[in-house]
DNA sequence: AACCAGGTCTCGA
DNA sequence: TCGAGACCTGGT
């Protein structure tokens, strides 16, 4: 299947989604409750899934005009280098509920632990698929046996996670409306919920609600921006600077910078 | 064995 | 509007 210019390794391991695993050269994950297995050989990607081609192309954002996106953020010298270095890293379009619930768990934890927490949640509440893995649970599945949330190792995030499931189940958040809304209205709509601050809201906005100008700032991005551009300060100040500097696809630049910082960390830990 | 993690919340200035 | 402290817990 043709998913456009994409590198699965970069795209699925960069920390935007937490449910993809690579084994024996194949990536397997679950999208919209369906198992997806992908194997990339150069430009060829072999796909095994019950998902329709339309759904898969939607998930991989094949509708994006990637050329003009790269042209735009590539105006920055540093990012231009990263575009070459990590060619084929793409932003995904994830399910808003799964994305927001996952990033509520992602606060103040490292990626391996986030993956573990999400996996625990899926095994505890989610539907078991024929292949043996579990789908990400619906809000209702979580509410029905919320007393078991304590066994998932979520720490202080547990109460927020369950409460958010309740809010979503009660229809207190309209993701489709947030998609159509302006970036700022989208963030304002997300940030009302306990456990969603600036950073999580930006992650949800870019990874699931089509607001590619969202620029999530974690500690590593903060450091990188300070080093590369000598810009620092409050979240609001830095993120506004980033949208100004990188333009309407600022979030795409953010993901390349984040991945580069991640790669540096990985090589440091190998050296130890 | 400490250290730190894709932050958020609360509170005071 | 901003900065400082506390915070569950498990990888590394």
Tab-separated table of N, CA and C in Angstrom, chain A residues 62-151:
chain	number	residue	atom	x	y	z
A	62	UNK	N	-2.258	10.826	5.021
A	62	UNK	CA	-1.801	10.856	3.636
A	62	UNK	C	-2.393	12.038	2.870
A	63	UNK	N	-3.400	12.668	3.450
A	63	UNK	CA	-4.007	13.833	2.809
A	63	UNK	C	-3.163	15.095	2.983
A	64	UNK	N	-2.176	15.044	3.892
A	64	UNK	CA	-1.315	16.213	4.081
A	64	UNK	C	-0.468	16.492	2.844
A	65	UNK	N	-0.286	17.744	2.553
A	65	UNK	CA	0.653	18.136	1.490
A	65	UNK	C	2.031	18.252	2.126
A	66	UNK	N	2.700	17.099	2.224
A	66	UNK	CA	3.941	17.027	2.990
A	66	UNK	C	5.037	17.900	2.386
A	67	UNK	N	4.987	18.060	1.075
A	67	UNK	CA	6.007	18.898	0.426
A	67	UNK	C	5.952	20.340	0.915
A	68	UNK	N	4.757	20.892	0.970
A	68	UNK	CA	4.668	22.291	1.397
A	68	UNK	C	4.891	22.423	2.904
A	69	UNK	N	4.557	21.366	3.654
A	69	UNK	CA	4.836	21.394	5.087
A	69	UNK	C	6.344	21.462	5.324
A	70	UNK	N	7.083	20.600	4.625
A	70	UNK	CA	8.535	20.577	4.808
A	70	UNK	C	9.185	21.859	4.275
A	71	UNK	N	8.610	22.367	3.193
A	71	UNK	CA	9.119	23.615	2.630
A	71	UNK	C	8.995	24.741	3.652
A	72	UNK	N	7.846	24.748	4.321
A	72	UNK	CA	7.554	25.788	5.314
A	72	UNK	C	8.484	25.710	6.531
A	73	UNK	N	8.522	24.548	7.174
A	73	UNK	CA	9.338	24.455	8.401
A	73	UNK	C	10.824	24.351	8.069
A	74	UNK	N	11.131	23.974	6.824
A	74	UNK	CA	12.529	23.863	6.404
A	74	UNK	C	13.198	25.210	6.184
A	75	UNK	N	12.422	26.285	6.299
A	75	UNK	CA	13.016	27.625	6.214
A	75	UNK	C	13.994	27.834	7.355
A	76	UNK	N	13.771	27.116	8.430
A	76	UNK	CA	14.694	27.166	9.567
A	76	UNK	C	15.874	26.234	9.299
A	77	UNK	N	17.067	26.733	9.461
A	77	UNK	CA	18.274	25.990	9.137
A	77	UNK	C	18.394	24.685	9.940
A	78	UNK	N	18.191	24.809	11.260
A	78	UNK	CA	18.297	23.641	12.139
A	78	UNK	C	17.290	22.555	11.748
A	79	UNK	N	16.048	22.955	11.569
A	79	UNK	CA	15.001	21.989	11.208
A	79	UNK	C	15.265	21.386	9.831
A	80	UNK	N	15.774	22.189	8.923
A	80	UNK	CA	16.083	21.677	7.580
A	80	UNK	C	17.048	20.491	7.662
A	81	UNK	N	18.024	20.601	8.553
A	81	UNK	CA	18.959	19.498	8.754
A	81	UNK	C	18.278	18.265	9.300
A	82	UNK	N	17.352	18.478	10.225
A	82	UNK	CA	16.639	17.343	10.822
A	82	UNK	C	15.720	16.667	9.822
A	83	UNK	N	15.173	17.448	8.895
A	83	UNK	CA	14.292	16.888	7.866
A	83	UNK	C	15.054	15.888	7.004
A	84	UNK	N	16.332	16.194	6.756
A	84	UNK	CA	17.158	15.251	5.995
A	84	UNK	C	17.539	14.055	6.843
A	85	UNK	N	17.941	14.357	8.079
A	85	UNK	CA	18.450	13.324	8.988
A	85	UNK	C	17.380	12.273	9.314
A	86	UNK	N	16.172	12.731	9.532
A	86	UNK	CA	15.095	11.811	9.929
A	86	UNK	C	13.993	11.780	8.881
A	87	UNK	N	14.422	11.715	7.656
A	87	UNK	CA	13.502	11.720	6.524
A	87	UNK	C	12.403	10.678	6.689
A	88	UNK	N	11.164	11.107	6.493
A	88	UNK	CA	10.060	10.157	6.551
A	88	UNK	C	9.355	10.085	7.894
A	89	UNK	N	9.797	10.881	8.848
A	89	UNK	CA	9.066	10.974	10.121
A	89	UNK	C	7.781	11.758	9.889
A	90	UNK	N	6.663	11.122	10.165
A	90	UNK	CA	5.373	11.769	9.905
A	90	UNK	C	4.540	11.873	11.171
A	91	UNK	N	3.733	12.926	11.226
A	91	UNK	CA	2.755	13.054	12.304
A	91	UNK	C	1.561	12.175	11.948
A	92	UNK	N	0.998	11.498	12.951
A	92	UNK	CA	-0.168	10.647	12.744
A	92	UNK	C	-1.446	11.390	13.120
A	93	UNK	N	-2.575	10.864	12.663
A	93	UNK	CA	-3.868	11.369	13.111
A	93	UNK	C	-4.522	10.298	13.976
A	94	UNK	N	-4.348	10.444	15.285
A	94	UNK	CA	-4.837	9.425	16.213
A	94	UNK	C	-6.270	9.707	16.647
A	95	UNK	N	-6.876	8.715	17.250
A	95	UNK	CA	-8.207	8.892	17.813
A	95	UNK	C	-8.119	9.859	18.992
A	96	UNK	N	-8.958	10.907	19.001
A	96	UNK	CA	-8.855	11.945	20.040
A	96	UNK	C	-9.037	11.419	21.469
A	97	UNK	N	-9.969	10.516	21.657
A	97	UNK	CA	-10.192	9.983	23.000
A	97	UNK	C	-8.960	9.206	23.472
A	98	UNK	N	-8.476	8.289	22.652
A	98	UNK	CA	-7.298	7.503	23.033
A	98	UNK	C	-6.088	8.409	23.255
A	99	UNK	N	-5.944	9.381	22.381
A	99	UNK	CA	-4.802	10.289	22.470
A	99	UNK	C	-4.845	11.115	23.750
A	100	UNK	N	-5.981	11.707	24.044
A	100	UNK	CA	-6.063	12.555	25.236
A	100	UNK	C	-5.935	11.734	26.512
A	101	UNK	N	-6.584	10.579	26.553
A	101	UNK	CA	-6.482	9.724	27.742
A	101	UNK	C	-5.043	9.249	27.937
A	102	UNK	N	-4.373	8.921	26.840
A	102	UNK	CA	-2.984	8.452	26.933
A	102	UNK	C	-2.054	9.559	27.418
A	103	UNK	N	-2.239	10.762	26.915
A	103	UNK	CA	-1.330	11.843	27.311
A	103	UNK	C	-1.619	12.361	28.714
A	104	UNK	N	-2.817	12.080	29.235
A	104	UNK	CA	-3.054	12.365	30.662
A	104	UNK	C	-2.163	11.445	31.487
A	105	UNK	N	-1.949	10.229	30.989
A	105	UNK	CA	-1.058	9.289	31.680
A	105	UNK	C	0.409	9.650	31.464
A	106	UNK	N	0.699	10.419	30.429
A	106	UNK	CA	2.084	10.648	30.014
A	106	UNK	C	2.803	11.731	30.815
A	107	UNK	N	2.101	12.342	31.780
A	107	UNK	CA	2.736	13.440	32.500
A	107	UNK	C	3.778	12.932	33.490
A	108	UNK	N	4.949	13.558	33.436
A	108	UNK	CA	5.988	13.298	34.433
A	108	UNK	C	6.364	11.823	34.498
A	109	UNK	N	6.479	11.194	33.319
A	109	UNK	CA	6.888	9.790	33.240
A	109	UNK	C	7.695	9.614	31.965
A	110	UNK	N	8.588	8.653	31.927
A	110	UNK	CA	9.338	8.423	30.687
A	110	UNK	C	8.568	7.497	29.753
A	111	UNK	N	8.950	7.498	28.482
A	111	UNK	CA	8.174	6.795	27.460
A	111	UNK	C	7.978	5.303	27.769
A	112	UNK	N	9.026	4.571	28.180
A	112	UNK	CA	8.802	3.157	28.492
A	112	UNK	C	7.724	2.956	29.553
A	113	UNK	N	7.719	3.845	30.532
A	113	UNK	CA	6.694	3.707	31.569
A	113	UNK	C	5.306	4.066	31.033
A	114	UNK	N	5.234	5.082	30.192
A	114	UNK	CA	3.951	5.455	29.588
A	114	UNK	C	3.386	4.273	28.817
A	115	UNK	N	4.249	3.647	28.014
A	115	UNK	CA	3.831	2.484	27.243
A	115	UNK	C	3.287	1.401	28.173
A	116	UNK	N	3.975	1.198	29.287
A	116	UNK	CA	3.539	0.193	30.256
A	116	UNK	C	2.178	0.530	30.851
A	117	UNK	N	2.006	1.803	31.223
A	117	UNK	CA	0.726	2.218	31.805
A	117	UNK	C	-0.419	2.023	30.818
A	118	UNK	N	-0.201	2.445	29.573
A	118	UNK	CA	-1.238	2.314	28.548
A	118	UNK	C	-1.563	0.842	28.314
A	119	UNK	N	-0.512	0.014	28.282
A	119	UNK	CA	-0.712	-1.425	28.088
A	119	UNK	C	-1.536	-2.017	29.229
A	120	UNK	N	-1.215	-1.624	30.462
A	120	UNK	CA	-1.972	-2.102	31.622
A	120	UNK	C	-3.441	-1.724	31.520
A	121	UNK	N	-3.687	-0.501	31.107
A	121	UNK	CA	-5.055	-0.014	30.961
A	121	UNK	C	-5.811	-0.820	29.902
A	122	UNK	N	-5.135	-1.103	28.792
A	122	UNK	CA	-5.778	-1.869	27.724
A	122	UNK	C	-6.094	-3.286	28.180
A	123	UNK	N	-5.147	-3.913	28.879
A	123	UNK	CA	-5.358	-5.286	29.340
A	123	UNK	C	-6.456	-5.361	30.399
A	124	UNK	N	-6.545	-4.329	31.220
A	124	UNK	CA	-7.523	-4.332	32.299
A	124	UNK	C	-8.940	-4.031	31.804
A	125	UNK	N	-9.057	-3.089	30.884
A	125	UNK	CA	-10.390	-2.613	30.496
A	125	UNK	C	-10.771	-2.903	29.040
A	126	UNK	N	-9.770	-3.068	28.179
A	126	UNK	CA	-10.054	-3.135	26.749
A	126	UNK	C	-10.587	-4.472	26.266
A	127	UNK	N	-11.101	-4.469	25.040
A	127	UNK	CA	-11.622	-5.675	24.414
A	127	UNK	C	-10.473	-6.531	23.887
A	128	UNK	N	-10.527	-7.811	24.177
A	128	UNK	CA	-9.484	-8.716	23.684
A	128	UNK	C	-9.709	-9.017	22.210
A	129	UNK	N	-8.666	-8.827	21.419
A	129	UNK	CA	-8.782	-9.061	19.980
A	129	UNK	C	-8.374	-10.495	19.645
A	130	UNK	N	-8.770	-10.967	18.461
A	130	UNK	CA	-8.453	-12.343	18.062
A	130	UNK	C	-6.962	-12.662	18.150
A	131	UNK	N	-6.139	-11.660	17.866
A	131	UNK	CA	-4.681	-11.875	17.857
A	131	UNK	C	-4.103	-11.968	19.269
A	132	UNK	N	-4.928	-11.695	20.260
A	132	UNK	CA	-4.454	-11.805	21.637
A	132	UNK	C	-4.129	-10.485	22.295
A	133	UNK	N	-4.018	-9.425	21.488
A	133	UNK	CA	-3.766	-8.108	22.072
A	133	UNK	C	-5.095	-7.457	22.471
A	134	UNK	N	-4.992	-6.291	23.098
A	134	UNK	CA	-6.199	-5.629	23.582
A	134	UNK	C	-6.372	-4.253	22.955
A	135	UNK	N	-7.619	-3.938	22.648
A	135	UNK	CA	-7.912	-2.600	22.115
A	135	UNK	C	-7.873	-1.588	23.241
A	136	UNK	N	-7.629	-0.332	22.899
A	136	UNK	CA	-7.722	0.718	23.898
A	136	UNK	C	-9.181	0.799	24.352
A	137	UNK	N	-9.424	0.837	25.658
A	137	UNK	CA	-10.812	0.775	26.158
A	137	UNK	C	-11.628	2.017	25.816
A	138	UNK	N	-12.937	1.838	25.729
A	138	UNK	CA	-13.834	2.980	25.601
A	138	UNK	C	-14.015	3.596	26.986
A	139	UNK	N	-14.496	4.840	27.051
A	139	UNK	CA	-14.763	5.446	28.364
A	139	UNK	C	-15.697	4.573	29.191
A	140	UNK	N	-16.702	4.023	28.546
A	140	UNK	CA	-17.679	3.198	29.264
A	140	UNK	C	-17.032	1.961	29.886
A	141	UNK	N	-16.133	1.327	29.149
A	141	UNK	CA	-15.448	0.138	29.677
A	141	UNK	C	-14.651	0.470	30.932
A	142	UNK	N	-14.108	1.664	30.979
A	142	UNK	CA	-13.322	2.080	32.137
A	142	UNK	C	-14.234	2.366	33.333
A	143	UNK	N	-15.323	3.069	33.077
A	143	UNK	CA	-16.239	3.432	34.158
A	143	UNK	C	-16.853	2.200	34.811
A	144	UNK	N	-17.191	1.205	33.982
A	144	UNK	CA	-17.893	0.020	34.484
A	144	UNK	C	-17.141	-0.708	35.577
A	145	UNK	N	-15.807	-0.719	35.497
A	145	UNK	CA	-15.042	-1.336	36.587
A	145	UNK	C	-13.884	-0.446	37.004
A	146	UNK	N	-14.241	0.794	37.291
A	146	UNK	CA	-13.234	1.804	37.610
A	146	UNK	C	-12.441	1.462	38.872
A	147	UNK	N	-13.004	0.587	39.704
A	147	UNK	CA	-12.286	0.211	40.932
A	147	UNK	C	-11.010	-0.568	40.611
A	148	UNK	N	-10.911	-1.102	39.394
A	148	UNK	CA	-9.717	-1.862	39.020
A	148	UNK	C	-8.599	-0.984	38.461
A	149	UNK	N	-8.895	0.297	38.332
A	149	UNK	CA	-7.896	1.210	37.784
A	149	UNK	C	-6.664	1.267	38.688
A	150	UNK	N	-6.871	1.018	39.954
A	150	UNK	CA	-5.767	1.064	40.905
A	150	UNK	C	-4.696	0.018	40.666
A	151	UNK	N	-5.023	-1.008	39.868
A	151	UNK	CA	-4.054	-2.081	39.607
A	151	UNK	C	-3.180	-1.790	38.390
